mmCIF file of C-alpha atoms in Angstrom:
data_model
loop_
_atom_site.group_PDB
_atom_site.id
_atom_site.type_symbol
_atom_site.label_atom_id
_atom_site.label_comp_id
_atom_site.label_asym_id
_atom_site.label_seq_id
_atom_site.Cartn_x
_atom_site.Cartn_y
_atom_site.Cartn_z
ATOM 1 C CA MET A 1 99.466 104.922 76.988
ATOM 2 C CA ASP A 2 96.494 107.233 77.559
ATOM 3 C CA LEU A 3 93.225 107.141 75.644
ATOM 4 C CA ALA A 4 91.275 110.139 74.359
ATOM 5 C CA LEU A 5 87.881 110.431 72.668
ATOM 6 C CA PHE A 6 87.181 113.348 70.327
ATOM 7 C CA THR A 7 83.844 113.977 68.617
ATOM 8 C CA ASP A 8 82.158 116.857 66.839
ATOM 9 C CA GLY A 9 80.339 117.788 70.030
ATOM 10 C CA ALA A 10 82.508 116.941 73.041
ATOM 11 C CA TYR A 11 85.684 115.172 74.098
ATOM 12 C CA ILE A 12 87.201 113.217 77.001
ATOM 13 C CA TRP A 13 90.945 113.381 77.468
ATOM 14 C CA PRO A 14 92.161 111.277 79.137
ATOM 15 C CA VAL A 15 89.760 108.390 79.639
ATOM 16 C CA TYR A 16 90.272 107.102 83.164
ATOM 17 C CA ARG A 17 90.267 103.383 83.815
ATOM 18 C CA ASN A 18 87.456 103.705 86.315
ATOM 19 C CA PHE A 19 83.936 102.900 85.236
ATOM 20 C CA GLU A 20 82.179 105.434 87.450
ATOM 21 C CA ALA A 21 84.611 108.178 86.404
ATOM 22 C CA PHE A 22 84.087 107.335 82.730
ATOM 23 C CA ILE A 23 80.296 107.533 82.972
ATOM 24 C CA ALA A 24 80.547 110.832 84.844
ATOM 25 C CA ALA A 25 82.924 112.185 82.194
ATOM 26 C CA LEU A 26 80.272 111.589 79.533
ATOM 27 C CA GLY A 27 78.641 114.737 80.871
ATOM 28 C CA VAL A 28 81.542 117.007 79.937
ATOM 29 C CA PRO A 29 80.433 120.379 78.528
ATOM 30 C CA GLY A 30 80.129 120.289 74.764
ATOM 31 C CA CYS A 31 78.447 122.016 71.861
ATOM 32 C CA ASP A 32 75.844 121.409 69.173
ATOM 33 C CA ALA A 33 78.191 121.526 66.178
ATOM 34 C CA GLU A 34 77.339 119.204 63.296
ATOM 35 C CA GLY A 35 80.956 118.767 62.272
ATOM 36 C CA LEU A 36 84.398 118.960 63.801
ATOM 37 C CA ASP A 37 85.289 122.127 61.891
ATOM 38 C CA ALA A 38 82.403 123.988 63.496
ATOM 39 C CA ALA A 39 83.070 122.837 67.065
ATOM 40 C CA PRO A 40 84.288 125.731 69.257
ATOM 41 C CA ILE A 41 85.606 123.320 71.913
ATOM 42 C CA TYR A 42 88.805 122.745 69.924
ATOM 43 C CA PRO A 43 91.766 122.901 70.177
ATOM 44 C CA ALA A 44 91.495 120.425 73.018
ATOM 45 C CA HIS A 45 93.452 120.484 76.247
ATOM 46 C CA GLU A 46 94.194 117.570 78.527
ATOM 47 C CA ARG A 47 92.127 117.681 81.672
ATOM 48 C CA THR A 48 94.187 116.819 84.722
ATOM 49 C CA ASP A 49 91.169 117.055 87.046
ATOM 50 C CA SER A 50 88.797 114.115 86.813
ATOM 51 C CA ALA A 51 85.900 116.189 88.136
ATOM 52 C CA VAL A 52 83.286 117.264 85.614
ATOM 53 C CA HIS A 53 82.058 120.820 86.029
ATOM 54 C CA GLY A 54 79.055 122.510 84.491
ATOM 55 C CA VAL A 55 76.808 119.428 84.363
ATOM 56 C CA SER A 56 73.134 120.148 84.923
ATOM 57 C CA ASP A 57 71.387 118.447 87.825
ATOM 58 C CA ALA A 58 69.130 116.583 85.395
ATOM 59 C CA LEU A 59 72.047 115.199 83.370
ATOM 60 C CA ASP A 60 73.946 114.341 86.537
ATOM 61 C CA ARG A 61 71.001 112.297 87.772
ATOM 62 C CA ARG A 62 70.613 110.633 84.367
ATOM 63 C CA LEU A 63 74.279 109.617 84.325
ATOM 64 C CA GLU A 64 73.955 108.194 87.814
ATOM 65 C CA THR A 65 71.049 106.082 86.592
ATOM 66 C CA LEU A 66 73.006 105.033 83.512
ATOM 67 C CA HIS A 67 75.936 103.987 85.675
ATOM 68 C CA ARG A 68 73.684 101.924 87.936
ATOM 69 C CA ASP A 69 71.829 100.265 85.053
ATOM 70 C CA LEU A 70 75.021 99.322 83.219
ATOM 71 C CA TYR A 71 76.755 98.147 86.380
ATOM 72 C CA ASP A 72 73.780 95.959 87.306
ATOM 73 C CA ALA A 73 73.805 94.484 83.797
ATOM 74 C CA LEU A 74 77.522 93.759 84.046
ATOM 75 C CA LEU A 75 76.907 91.727 87.192
ATOM 76 C CA ARG A 76 74.290 89.538 85.554
ATOM 77 C CA PRO A 77 74.989 86.363 83.544
ATOM 78 C CA VAL A 78 75.539 87.185 79.888
ATOM 79 C CA GLU A 79 72.841 84.643 78.963
ATOM 80 C CA MET A 80 70.202 87.076 80.219
ATOM 81 C CA PHE A 81 70.813 89.325 77.208
ATOM 82 C CA GLU A 82 71.394 86.796 74.452
ATOM 83 C CA ARG A 83 67.835 87.156 73.132
ATOM 84 C CA GLU A 84 67.693 90.938 73.455
ATOM 85 C CA PRO A 85 66.996 92.195 69.902
ATOM 86 C CA ARG A 86 67.668 95.857 70.564
ATOM 87 C CA PRO A 87 71.185 97.329 70.329
ATOM 88 C CA LEU A 88 73.094 98.583 73.348
ATOM 89 C CA ALA A 89 72.122 102.239 72.917
ATOM 90 C CA GLU A 90 68.405 101.484 72.630
ATOM 91 C CA VAL A 91 68.421 99.383 75.787
ATOM 92 C CA PHE A 92 70.370 101.663 78.125
ATOM 93 C CA TRP A 93 70.126 105.248 76.869
ATOM 94 C CA PRO A 94 67.356 105.604 74.238
ATOM 95 C CA ASP A 95 66.514 109.070 75.577
ATOM 96 C CA LEU A 96 70.095 110.250 75.006
ATOM 97 C CA ARG A 97 70.410 109.236 71.371
ATOM 98 C CA GLY A 98 71.975 111.990 69.301
ATOM 99 C CA THR A 99 73.390 113.783 72.349
ATOM 100 C CA ASN A 100 77.038 114.255 73.229
ATOM 101 C CA VAL A 101 76.729 111.374 75.703
ATOM 102 C CA ASP A 102 75.715 109.124 72.829
ATOM 103 C CA ARG A 103 78.502 110.474 70.594
ATOM 104 C CA LEU A 104 81.208 109.930 73.197
ATOM 105 C CA PHE A 105 80.002 106.396 73.883
ATOM 106 C CA ALA A 106 80.086 105.783 70.139
ATOM 107 C CA ALA A 107 83.690 106.979 69.890
ATOM 108 C CA PHE A 108 84.612 104.742 72.825
ATOM 109 C CA MET A 109 83.081 101.626 71.291
ATOM 110 C CA PHE A 110 84.509 102.434 67.884
ATOM 111 C CA PHE A 111 88.024 102.556 69.298
ATOM 112 C CA PHE A 112 87.770 99.031 70.685
ATOM 113 C CA VAL A 113 85.527 97.154 68.235
ATOM 114 C CA HIS A 114 85.011 99.482 65.233
ATOM 115 C CA ARG A 115 81.283 99.624 65.898
ATOM 116 C CA SER A 116 78.895 102.163 67.367
ATOM 117 C CA PRO A 117 76.418 101.425 70.197
ATOM 118 C CA ALA A 118 73.592 101.825 67.699
ATOM 119 C CA GLU A 119 74.715 98.603 66.007
ATOM 120 C CA LEU A 120 76.200 96.746 68.978
ATOM 121 C CA PRO A 121 74.325 93.792 70.490
ATOM 122 C CA VAL A 122 73.971 94.194 74.249
ATOM 123 C CA THR A 123 76.145 91.154 74.927
ATOM 124 C CA MET A 124 78.991 92.579 72.844
ATOM 125 C CA GLY A 125 78.732 96.038 74.375
ATOM 126 C CA LEU A 126 78.838 94.641 77.894
ATOM 127 C CA LYS A 127 81.852 92.514 76.989
ATOM 128 C CA VAL A 128 83.719 95.626 75.883
ATOM 129 C CA LEU A 129 82.924 97.390 79.153
ATOM 130 C CA ARG A 130 84.035 94.367 81.180
ATOM 131 C CA SER A 131 87.262 94.047 79.204
ATOM 132 C CA VAL A 132 88.166 97.711 79.578
ATOM 133 C CA PHE A 133 87.060 98.604 83.090
ATOM 134 C CA PHE A 134 86.942 95.287 84.935
ATOM 135 C CA ASN A 135 90.061 93.592 83.600
ATOM 136 C CA HIS A 136 91.845 92.675 86.802
ATOM 137 C CA GLU A 137 94.614 90.635 85.286
ATOM 138 C CA ALA A 138 98.044 91.255 86.748
ATOM 139 C CA VAL A 139 99.377 93.509 84.005
ATOM 140 C CA GLU A 140 101.337 96.700 84.031
ATOM 141 C CA PRO A 141 98.999 99.714 84.260
ATOM 142 C CA SER A 142 100.648 101.120 81.151
ATOM 143 C CA LEU A 143 99.429 98.061 79.203
ATOM 144 C CA TRP A 144 95.745 98.307 80.069
ATOM 145 C CA LEU A 145 94.780 99.467 76.591
ATOM 146 C CA THR A 146 96.753 96.691 74.921
ATOM 147 C CA SER A 147 95.217 94.113 77.239
ATOM 148 C CA ALA A 148 91.683 95.393 76.661
ATOM 149 C CA LEU A 149 92.119 95.429 72.887
ATOM 150 C CA GLU A 150 93.358 91.843 72.960
ATOM 151 C CA ARG A 151 90.395 90.706 75.037
ATOM 152 C CA VAL A 152 87.840 92.101 72.573
ATOM 153 C CA GLY A 153 89.746 91.184 69.430
ATOM 154 C CA ALA A 154 87.219 88.541 68.397
ATOM 155 C CA GLU A 155 84.425 91.126 68.460
ATOM 156 C CA ARG A 156 86.252 93.751 66.399
ATOM 157 C CA ARG A 157 84.827 94.403 62.952
ATOM 158 C CA GLN A 158 87.415 94.058 60.233
ATOM 159 C CA LEU A 159 87.447 97.198 58.146
ATOM 160 C CA VAL A 160 88.658 97.890 54.654
ATOM 161 C CA ALA A 161 91.114 100.335 56.136
ATOM 162 C CA ARG A 162 93.908 102.694 55.225
ATOM 163 C CA GLN A 163 96.800 103.803 57.399
ATOM 164 C CA ALA A 164 98.612 107.085 57.069
ATOM 165 C CA GLU A 165 101.495 108.456 59.116
ATOM 166 C CA PHE A 166 102.017 112.145 59.773
ATOM 167 C CA LYS A 167 104.883 114.071 61.260
ATOM 168 C CA ILE A 168 103.493 116.311 63.960
ATOM 169 C CA PRO A 169 104.949 119.602 65.215
ATOM 170 C CA GLU A 170 108.115 119.135 67.239
ATOM 171 C CA THR A 171 106.835 121.566 69.852
ATOM 172 C CA THR A 172 103.917 119.333 70.829
ATOM 173 C CA ARG A 173 104.080 117.760 74.266
ATOM 174 C CA ILE A 174 101.761 114.921 73.355
ATOM 175 C CA HIS A 175 103.201 111.427 73.359
ATOM 176 C CA ASN A 176 101.948 107.908 73.933
ATOM 177 C CA LEU A 177 98.335 108.800 73.218
ATOM 178 C CA ALA A 178 95.752 106.543 71.587
ATOM 179 C CA LEU A 179 92.570 108.152 70.368
ATOM 180 C CA ALA A 180 89.299 107.851 68.523
ATOM 181 C CA LEU A 181 88.261 110.842 66.437
ATOM 182 C CA VAL A 182 84.817 111.327 64.912
ATOM 183 C CA LEU A 183 85.022 113.973 62.218
ATOM 184 C CA ASP A 184 81.276 113.918 61.599
ATOM 185 C CA SER A 185 78.933 111.749 63.661
ATOM 186 C CA ARG A 186 76.328 111.853 60.883
ATOM 187 C CA ARG A 187 78.581 109.684 58.715
ATOM 188 C CA PRO A 188 78.566 105.891 59.218
ATOM 189 C CA ALA A 189 81.021 104.364 61.663
ATOM 190 C CA GLY A 190 83.797 102.547 59.883
ATOM 191 C CA GLY A 191 84.130 105.068 57.056
ATOM 192 C CA PRO A 192 86.559 107.956 56.565
ATOM 193 C CA GLY A 193 84.598 110.101 59.030
ATOM 194 C CA TRP A 194 85.692 107.874 61.926
ATOM 195 C CA LEU A 195 89.328 107.195 62.670
ATOM 196 C CA THR A 196 91.687 105.901 65.316
ATOM 197 C CA ALA A 197 95.240 107.051 65.850
ATOM 198 C CA ARG A 198 98.305 106.619 67.990
ATOM 199 C CA ILE A 199 100.715 109.441 68.702
ATOM 200 C CA THR A 200 104.190 108.315 69.714
ATOM 201 C CA ARG A 201 107.568 109.937 70.124
ATOM 202 C CA LYS A 202 110.775 108.267 68.999
ATOM 203 C CA SER A 203 114.097 108.271 70.819
ATOM 204 C CA ASP A 204 115.338 111.147 68.664
ATOM 205 C CA GLY A 205 112.425 113.292 69.802
ATOM 206 C CA ALA A 206 110.486 113.114 66.528
ATOM 207 C CA ALA A 207 106.753 112.630 67.038
ATOM 208 C CA ARG A 208 104.473 110.774 64.642
ATOM 209 C CA ALA A 209 100.757 110.185 64.386
ATOM 210 C CA ARG A 210 99.719 106.901 62.783
ATOM 211 C CA VAL A 211 96.100 107.187 61.670
ATOM 212 C CA THR A 212 93.752 104.401 60.591
ATOM 213 C CA TYR A 213 90.398 105.004 58.961
ATOM 214 C CA GLY A 214 87.918 102.823 57.125
ATOM 215 C CA LEU A 215 86.946 102.831 53.470
ATOM 216 C CA ASP A 216 83.742 101.710 51.836
ATOM 217 C CA PRO A 217 83.587 97.862 52.040
ATOM 218 C CA SER A 218 82.769 97.755 48.324
ATOM 219 C CA LEU A 219 86.317 98.990 47.694
ATOM 220 C CA HIS A 220 87.876 95.757 48.946
ATOM 221 C CA GLY A 221 90.621 94.843 46.501
ATOM 222 C CA VAL A 222 90.109 98.056 44.515
ATOM 223 C CA ALA A 223 93.109 100.334 44.026
ATOM 224 C CA LEU A 224 91.904 103.875 44.616
ATOM 225 C CA PRO A 225 93.531 106.715 42.669
ATOM 226 C CA GLN A 226 96.316 108.427 44.580
ATOM 227 C CA ALA A 227 94.460 111.720 44.323
ATOM 228 C CA VAL A 228 91.496 110.231 46.222
ATOM 229 C CA LEU A 229 93.726 108.731 48.922
ATOM 230 C CA ALA A 230 95.596 112.018 49.247
ATOM 231 C CA ARG A 231 92.316 113.850 49.808
ATOM 232 C CA LEU A 232 91.199 111.365 52.465
ATOM 233 C CA ASP A 233 94.586 111.609 54.194
ATOM 234 C CA ALA A 234 94.329 115.395 54.108
ATOM 235 C CA ASP A 235 90.902 115.238 55.772
ATOM 236 C CA ALA A 236 92.309 112.987 58.513
ATOM 237 C CA TRP A 237 95.230 115.337 59.095
ATOM 238 C CA ALA A 238 92.926 118.364 59.140
ATOM 239 C CA GLY A 239 90.883 116.689 61.878
ATOM 240 C CA LEU A 240 93.939 116.030 64.016
ATOM 241 C CA ALA A 241 95.231 119.540 63.443
ATOM 242 C CA ARG A 242 91.862 120.996 64.436
ATOM 243 C CA VAL A 243 91.710 118.952 67.636
ATOM 244 C CA PHE A 244 95.215 119.785 68.823
ATOM 245 C CA GLY A 245 95.579 123.257 67.360
ATOM 246 C CA TRP A 246 98.413 122.389 64.997
ATOM 247 C CA ARG A 247 99.106 124.793 62.182
ATOM 248 C CA GLU A 248 102.094 123.191 60.506
ATOM 249 C CA VAL A 249 101.661 121.180 57.346
ATOM 250 C CA ALA A 250 102.204 117.434 57.840
ATOM 251 C CA ALA A 251 105.117 115.846 56.033
#
């Protein structure tokens, strides 16, 4: 299963299981939209070429430095960062906060542990990177996402979450895709503005998208009116439709 990251400013599809390639992909061309609906980069298309084009020399050099700094940190004993009070983003890319690099990293971390780098301790952030990119267990390549998710399960924040399933257009060629989608990066991670999804195709050819998004923690045990849930589901579907260019109404 492939992984994709979609934000209101840029996207990576697919995410390659190579640390250097992932860091380089953070420099993909994007936009300055403040919401998914205003982002001209959608509908998205899968990029079969891992090379990133259109990156400025300054950003290219900054990503090289980021790769080196993170890689050096990954080689050090975890105890060296146990007393670091600053979150992952403030330690490794404070100058890139609010940029598309920061947004894509946030979508990546949210997919695995339901947190953003702005709230991730350095030790936890490095554990996620090790589990995803340096997991050398003898597993089938197709199971790398499952294996990585299992390895960071203890770090994953438990959300008050809702799941919704949508029927997607039969003409779509997408299948076996896991994704993180940030509808609006100004909204807090873990709420309805941030969601994860899996798109699968059944043996009869029917394709489904199972979406999970968080609700306000104060709603734990509270039964929301169906009208409210329907509106939230509609927002989630609208985000998916915007990303992939779907026009049909979900069943």
